[in-house]
PDB file of C-alpha atoms in Angstrom:
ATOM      1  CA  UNK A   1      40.062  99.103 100.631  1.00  0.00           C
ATOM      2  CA  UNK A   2      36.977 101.001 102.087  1.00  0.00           C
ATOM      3  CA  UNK A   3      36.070  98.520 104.656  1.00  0.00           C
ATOM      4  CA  UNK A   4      37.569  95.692 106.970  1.00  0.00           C
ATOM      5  CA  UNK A   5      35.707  92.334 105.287  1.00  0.00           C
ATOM      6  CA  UNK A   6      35.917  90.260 108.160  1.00  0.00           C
ATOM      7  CA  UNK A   7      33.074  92.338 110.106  1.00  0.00           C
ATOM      8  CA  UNK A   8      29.593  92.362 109.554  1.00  0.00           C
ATOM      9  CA  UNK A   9      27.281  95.294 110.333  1.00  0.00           C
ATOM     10  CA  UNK A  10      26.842  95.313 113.585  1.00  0.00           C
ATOM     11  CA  UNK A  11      30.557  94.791 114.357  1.00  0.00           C
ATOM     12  CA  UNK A  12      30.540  91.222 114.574  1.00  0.00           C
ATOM     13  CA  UNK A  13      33.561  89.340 113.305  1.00  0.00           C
ATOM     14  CA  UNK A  14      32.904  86.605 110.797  1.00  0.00           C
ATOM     15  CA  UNK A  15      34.188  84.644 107.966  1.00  0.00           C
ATOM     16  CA  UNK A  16      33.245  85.924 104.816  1.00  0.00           C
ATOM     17  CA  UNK A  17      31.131  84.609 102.167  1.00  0.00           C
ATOM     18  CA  UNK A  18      33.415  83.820  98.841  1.00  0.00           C
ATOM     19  CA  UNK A  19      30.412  81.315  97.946  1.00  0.00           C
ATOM     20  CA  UNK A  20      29.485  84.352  95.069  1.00  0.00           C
ATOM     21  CA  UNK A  21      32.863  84.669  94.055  1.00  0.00           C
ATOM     22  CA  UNK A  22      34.750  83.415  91.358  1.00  0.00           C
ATOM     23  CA  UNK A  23      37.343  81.061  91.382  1.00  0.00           C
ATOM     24  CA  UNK A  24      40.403  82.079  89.285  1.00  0.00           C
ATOM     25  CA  UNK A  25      44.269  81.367  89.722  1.00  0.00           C
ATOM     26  CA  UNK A  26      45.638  82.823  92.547  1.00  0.00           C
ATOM     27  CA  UNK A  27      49.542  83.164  93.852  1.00  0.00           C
ATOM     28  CA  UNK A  28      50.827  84.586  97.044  1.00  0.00           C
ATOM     29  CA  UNK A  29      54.466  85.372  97.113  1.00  0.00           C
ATOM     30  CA  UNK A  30      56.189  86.411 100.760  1.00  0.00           C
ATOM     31  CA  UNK A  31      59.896  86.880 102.013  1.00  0.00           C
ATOM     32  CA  UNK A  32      61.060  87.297 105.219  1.00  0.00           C
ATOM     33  CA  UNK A  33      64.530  87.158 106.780  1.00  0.00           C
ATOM     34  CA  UNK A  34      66.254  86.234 110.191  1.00  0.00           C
ATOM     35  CA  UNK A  35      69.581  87.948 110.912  1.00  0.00           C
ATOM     36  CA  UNK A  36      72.209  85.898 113.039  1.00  0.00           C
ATOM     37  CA  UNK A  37      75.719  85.844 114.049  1.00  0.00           C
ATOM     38  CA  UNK A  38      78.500  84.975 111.244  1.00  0.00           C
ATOM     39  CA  UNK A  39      79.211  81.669 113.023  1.00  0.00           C
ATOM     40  CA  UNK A  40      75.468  80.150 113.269  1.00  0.00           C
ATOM     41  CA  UNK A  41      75.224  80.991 109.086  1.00  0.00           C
ATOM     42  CA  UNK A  42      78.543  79.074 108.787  1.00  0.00           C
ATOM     43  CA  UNK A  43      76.895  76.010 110.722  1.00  0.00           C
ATOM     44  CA  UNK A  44      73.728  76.322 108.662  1.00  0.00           C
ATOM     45  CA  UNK A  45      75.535  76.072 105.399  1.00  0.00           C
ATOM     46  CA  UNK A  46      78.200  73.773 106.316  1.00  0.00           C
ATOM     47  CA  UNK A  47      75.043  71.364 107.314  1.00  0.00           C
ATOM     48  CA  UNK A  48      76.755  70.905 110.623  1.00  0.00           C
ATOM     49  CA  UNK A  49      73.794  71.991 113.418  1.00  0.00           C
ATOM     50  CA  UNK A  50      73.160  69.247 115.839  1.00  0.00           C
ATOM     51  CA  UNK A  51      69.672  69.145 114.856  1.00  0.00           C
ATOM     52  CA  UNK A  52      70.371  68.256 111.394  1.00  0.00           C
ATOM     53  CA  UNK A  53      69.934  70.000 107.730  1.00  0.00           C
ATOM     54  CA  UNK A  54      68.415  73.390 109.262  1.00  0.00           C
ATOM     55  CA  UNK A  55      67.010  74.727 105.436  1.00  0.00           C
ATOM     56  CA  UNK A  56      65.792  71.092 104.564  1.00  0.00           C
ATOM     57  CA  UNK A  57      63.770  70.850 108.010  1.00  0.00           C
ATOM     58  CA  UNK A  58      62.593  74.606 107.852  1.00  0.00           C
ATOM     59  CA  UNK A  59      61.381  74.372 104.388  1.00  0.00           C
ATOM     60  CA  UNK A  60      59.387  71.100 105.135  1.00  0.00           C
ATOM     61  CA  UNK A  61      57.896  74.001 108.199  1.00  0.00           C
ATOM     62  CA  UNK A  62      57.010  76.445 106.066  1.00  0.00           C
ATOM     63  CA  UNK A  63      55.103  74.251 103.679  1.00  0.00           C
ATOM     64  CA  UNK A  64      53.275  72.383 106.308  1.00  0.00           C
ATOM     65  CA  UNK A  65      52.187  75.642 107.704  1.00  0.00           C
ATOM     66  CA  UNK A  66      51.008  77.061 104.450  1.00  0.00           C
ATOM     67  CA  UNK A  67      48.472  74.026 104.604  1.00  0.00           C
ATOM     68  CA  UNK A  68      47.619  74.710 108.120  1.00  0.00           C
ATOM     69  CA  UNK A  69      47.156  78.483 107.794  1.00  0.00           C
ATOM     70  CA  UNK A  70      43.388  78.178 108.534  1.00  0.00           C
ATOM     71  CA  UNK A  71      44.212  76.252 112.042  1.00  0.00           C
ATOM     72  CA  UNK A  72      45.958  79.112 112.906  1.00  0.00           C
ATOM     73  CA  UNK A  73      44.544  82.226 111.884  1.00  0.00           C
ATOM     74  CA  UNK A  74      40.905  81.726 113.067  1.00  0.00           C
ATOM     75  CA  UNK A  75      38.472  84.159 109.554  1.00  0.00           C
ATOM     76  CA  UNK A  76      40.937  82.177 107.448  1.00  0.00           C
ATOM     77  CA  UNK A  77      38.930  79.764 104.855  1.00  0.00           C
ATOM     78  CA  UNK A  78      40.487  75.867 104.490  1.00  0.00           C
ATOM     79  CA  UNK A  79      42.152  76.046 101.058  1.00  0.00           C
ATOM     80  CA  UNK A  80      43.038  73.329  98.567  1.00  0.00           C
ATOM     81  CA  UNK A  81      46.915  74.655  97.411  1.00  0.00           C
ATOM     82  CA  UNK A  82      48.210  73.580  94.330  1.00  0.00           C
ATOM     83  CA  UNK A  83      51.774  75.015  95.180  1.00  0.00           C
ATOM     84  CA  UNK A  84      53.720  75.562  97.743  1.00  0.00           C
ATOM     85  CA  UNK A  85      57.227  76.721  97.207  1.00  0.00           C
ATOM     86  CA  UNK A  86      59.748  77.470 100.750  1.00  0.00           C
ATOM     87  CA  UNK A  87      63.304  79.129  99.113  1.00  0.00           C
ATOM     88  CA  UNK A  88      66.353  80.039 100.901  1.00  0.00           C
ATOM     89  CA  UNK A  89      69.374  82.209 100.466  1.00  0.00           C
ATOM     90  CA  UNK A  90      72.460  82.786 102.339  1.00  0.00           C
ATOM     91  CA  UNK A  91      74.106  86.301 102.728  1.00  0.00           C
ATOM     92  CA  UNK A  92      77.254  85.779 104.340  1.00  0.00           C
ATOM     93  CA  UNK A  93      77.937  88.817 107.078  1.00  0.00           C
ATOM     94  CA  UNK A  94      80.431  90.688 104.713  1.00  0.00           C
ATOM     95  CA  UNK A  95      77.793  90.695 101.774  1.00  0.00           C
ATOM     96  CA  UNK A  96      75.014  92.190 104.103  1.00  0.00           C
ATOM     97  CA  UNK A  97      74.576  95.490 104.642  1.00  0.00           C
ATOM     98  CA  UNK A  98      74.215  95.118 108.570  1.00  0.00           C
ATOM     99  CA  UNK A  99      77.525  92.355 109.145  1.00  0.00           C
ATOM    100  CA  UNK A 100      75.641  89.831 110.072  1.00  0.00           C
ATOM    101  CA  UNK A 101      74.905  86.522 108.795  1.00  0.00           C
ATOM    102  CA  UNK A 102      71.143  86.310 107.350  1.00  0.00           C
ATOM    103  CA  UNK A 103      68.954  83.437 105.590  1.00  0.00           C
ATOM    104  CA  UNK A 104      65.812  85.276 103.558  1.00  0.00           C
ATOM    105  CA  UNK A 105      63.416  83.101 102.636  1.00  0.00           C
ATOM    106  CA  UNK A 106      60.860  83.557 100.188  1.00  0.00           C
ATOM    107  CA  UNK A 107      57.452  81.610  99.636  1.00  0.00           C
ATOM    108  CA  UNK A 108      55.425  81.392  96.779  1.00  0.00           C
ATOM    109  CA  UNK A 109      51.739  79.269  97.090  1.00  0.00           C
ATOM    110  CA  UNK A 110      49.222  79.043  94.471  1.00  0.00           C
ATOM    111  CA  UNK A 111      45.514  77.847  94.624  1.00  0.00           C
ATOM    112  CA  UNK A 112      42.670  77.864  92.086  1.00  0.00           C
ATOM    113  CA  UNK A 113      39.503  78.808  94.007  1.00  0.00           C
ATOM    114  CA  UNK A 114      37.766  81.965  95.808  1.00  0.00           C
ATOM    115  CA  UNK A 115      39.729  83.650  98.168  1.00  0.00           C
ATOM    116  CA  UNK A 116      43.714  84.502  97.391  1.00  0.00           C
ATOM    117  CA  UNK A 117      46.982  82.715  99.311  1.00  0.00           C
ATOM    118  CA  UNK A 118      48.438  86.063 101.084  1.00  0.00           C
ATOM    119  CA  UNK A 119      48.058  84.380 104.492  1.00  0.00           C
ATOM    120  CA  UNK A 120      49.509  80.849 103.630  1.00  0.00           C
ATOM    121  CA  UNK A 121      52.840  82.933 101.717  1.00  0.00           C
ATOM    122  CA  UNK A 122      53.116  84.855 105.236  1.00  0.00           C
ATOM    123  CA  UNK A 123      52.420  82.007 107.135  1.00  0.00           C
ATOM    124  CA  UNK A 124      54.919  79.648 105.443  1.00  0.00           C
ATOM    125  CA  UNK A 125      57.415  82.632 105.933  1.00  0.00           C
ATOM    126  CA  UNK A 126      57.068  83.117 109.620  1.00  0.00           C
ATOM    127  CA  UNK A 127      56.953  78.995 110.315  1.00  0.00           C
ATOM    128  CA  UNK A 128      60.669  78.901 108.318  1.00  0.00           C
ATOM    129  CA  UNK A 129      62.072  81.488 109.981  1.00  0.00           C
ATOM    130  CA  UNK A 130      61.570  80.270 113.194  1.00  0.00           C
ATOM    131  CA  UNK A 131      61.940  76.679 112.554  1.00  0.00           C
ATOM    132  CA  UNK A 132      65.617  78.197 111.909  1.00  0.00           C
ATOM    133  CA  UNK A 133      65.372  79.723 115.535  1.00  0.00           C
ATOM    134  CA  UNK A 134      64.270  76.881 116.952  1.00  0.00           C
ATOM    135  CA  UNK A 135      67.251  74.968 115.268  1.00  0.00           C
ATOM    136  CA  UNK A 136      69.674  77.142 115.935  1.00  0.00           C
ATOM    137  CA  UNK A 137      68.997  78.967 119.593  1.00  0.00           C
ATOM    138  CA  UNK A 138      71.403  76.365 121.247  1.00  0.00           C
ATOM    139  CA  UNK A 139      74.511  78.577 119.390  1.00  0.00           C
ATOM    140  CA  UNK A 140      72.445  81.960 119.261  1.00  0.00           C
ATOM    141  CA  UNK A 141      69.800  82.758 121.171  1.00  0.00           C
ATOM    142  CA  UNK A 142      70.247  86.952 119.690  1.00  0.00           C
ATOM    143  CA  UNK A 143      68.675  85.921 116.448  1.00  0.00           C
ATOM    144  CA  UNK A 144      66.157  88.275 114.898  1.00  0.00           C
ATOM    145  CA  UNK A 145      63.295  87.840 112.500  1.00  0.00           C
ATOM    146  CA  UNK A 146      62.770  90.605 110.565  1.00  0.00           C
ATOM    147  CA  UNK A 147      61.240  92.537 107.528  1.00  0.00           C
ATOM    148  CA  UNK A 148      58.397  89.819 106.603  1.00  0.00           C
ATOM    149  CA  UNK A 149      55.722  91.017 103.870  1.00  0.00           C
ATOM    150  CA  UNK A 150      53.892  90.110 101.080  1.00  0.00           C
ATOM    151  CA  UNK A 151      55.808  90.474  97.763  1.00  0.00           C
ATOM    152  CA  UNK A 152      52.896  90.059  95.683  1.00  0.00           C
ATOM    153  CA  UNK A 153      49.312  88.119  95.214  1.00  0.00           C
ATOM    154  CA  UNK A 154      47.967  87.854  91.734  1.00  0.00           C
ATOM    155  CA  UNK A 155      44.390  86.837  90.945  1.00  0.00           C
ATOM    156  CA  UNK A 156      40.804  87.682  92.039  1.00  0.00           C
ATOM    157  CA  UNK A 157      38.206  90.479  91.586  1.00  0.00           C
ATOM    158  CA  UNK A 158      41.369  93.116  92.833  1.00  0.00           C
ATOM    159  CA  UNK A 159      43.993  91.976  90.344  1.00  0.00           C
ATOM    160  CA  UNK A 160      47.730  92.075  91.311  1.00  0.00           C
ATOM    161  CA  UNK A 161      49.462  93.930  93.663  1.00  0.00           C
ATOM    162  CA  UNK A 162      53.212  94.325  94.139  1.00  0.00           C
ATOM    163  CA  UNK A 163      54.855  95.153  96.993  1.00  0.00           C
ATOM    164  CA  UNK A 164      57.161  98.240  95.347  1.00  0.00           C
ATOM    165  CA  UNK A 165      58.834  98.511  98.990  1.00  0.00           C
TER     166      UNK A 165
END
């Protein structure tokens, strides 16, 4: 990428014009993690947190904010998904690499129109993760959110891309 898009030519910011552009398939695919003391994991799989099912609750998060990305992230155009996936997995602290307990959750969204889904993937990621905090910071307020990207986006005038990280 030459240029940032969301400037015009005198340095304005703006939203850009996808009007022109085509509208194809598009998918957005994001993980993200939050790392957490053995014990919290344990109460998060056992379905035991005062709060009630943690993963259930955080994935309903995730996909609400994947609809609400362009609320939140002000250049962002209003998008009609057509999927929106929130998964989680479980790596108990002797199966990661750092002992600790960790939930990675992963979200795929998919449109047809002009513009791509990176932003509602990331979005979804980050709402999860800290629906989880919010859940959880009673028993452990040293939780950490961590290593969120985008995995890949398919679709558009640039193709794919895959995150080889």
């Amino acid at each position: 990428m030459s240029s940032l898009t969301h400037f015009d030519a005198q340095g304005q910011a703006h939203m850009v014009d996808v009007a022109a552009k085509a509208s194809t398939h598009r998918k957005g695919v994001a993980r993200g993690r939050i790392e957490m003391r053995p014990t919290t994991l344990a109460i998060i799989e056992a379905g035991t947190a005062k709060k009630g099912d943690v993963l259930g609750i955080a994935r309903i998060a995730g996909i609400m904010a994947a609809k609400k990305t362009s609320d939140l992230i002000p250049l962002c155009h209003p998008l009609a998904l057509t999927r929106v996936a929130v998964d989680f997995e479980t790596v108990a602290a002797n199966g990661s690499a750092t002992g600790v307990g960790v939930v990675v959750c992963t979200a795929t969204v998919e449109t047809v129109g002009p513009t791509g889904v990176e932003m509602e993937a990331l979005t979804a990621v980050q709402v999860a993760l800290l629906t989880i905090y919010d859940m959880c910071k009673a028993v452990d307020r040293g939780m950490t959110i961590t290593d969120c990207k985008l995995l890949e986006k398919h679709g558009g005038k640039s193709g794919s891309f895959v995150n080889a990280s």
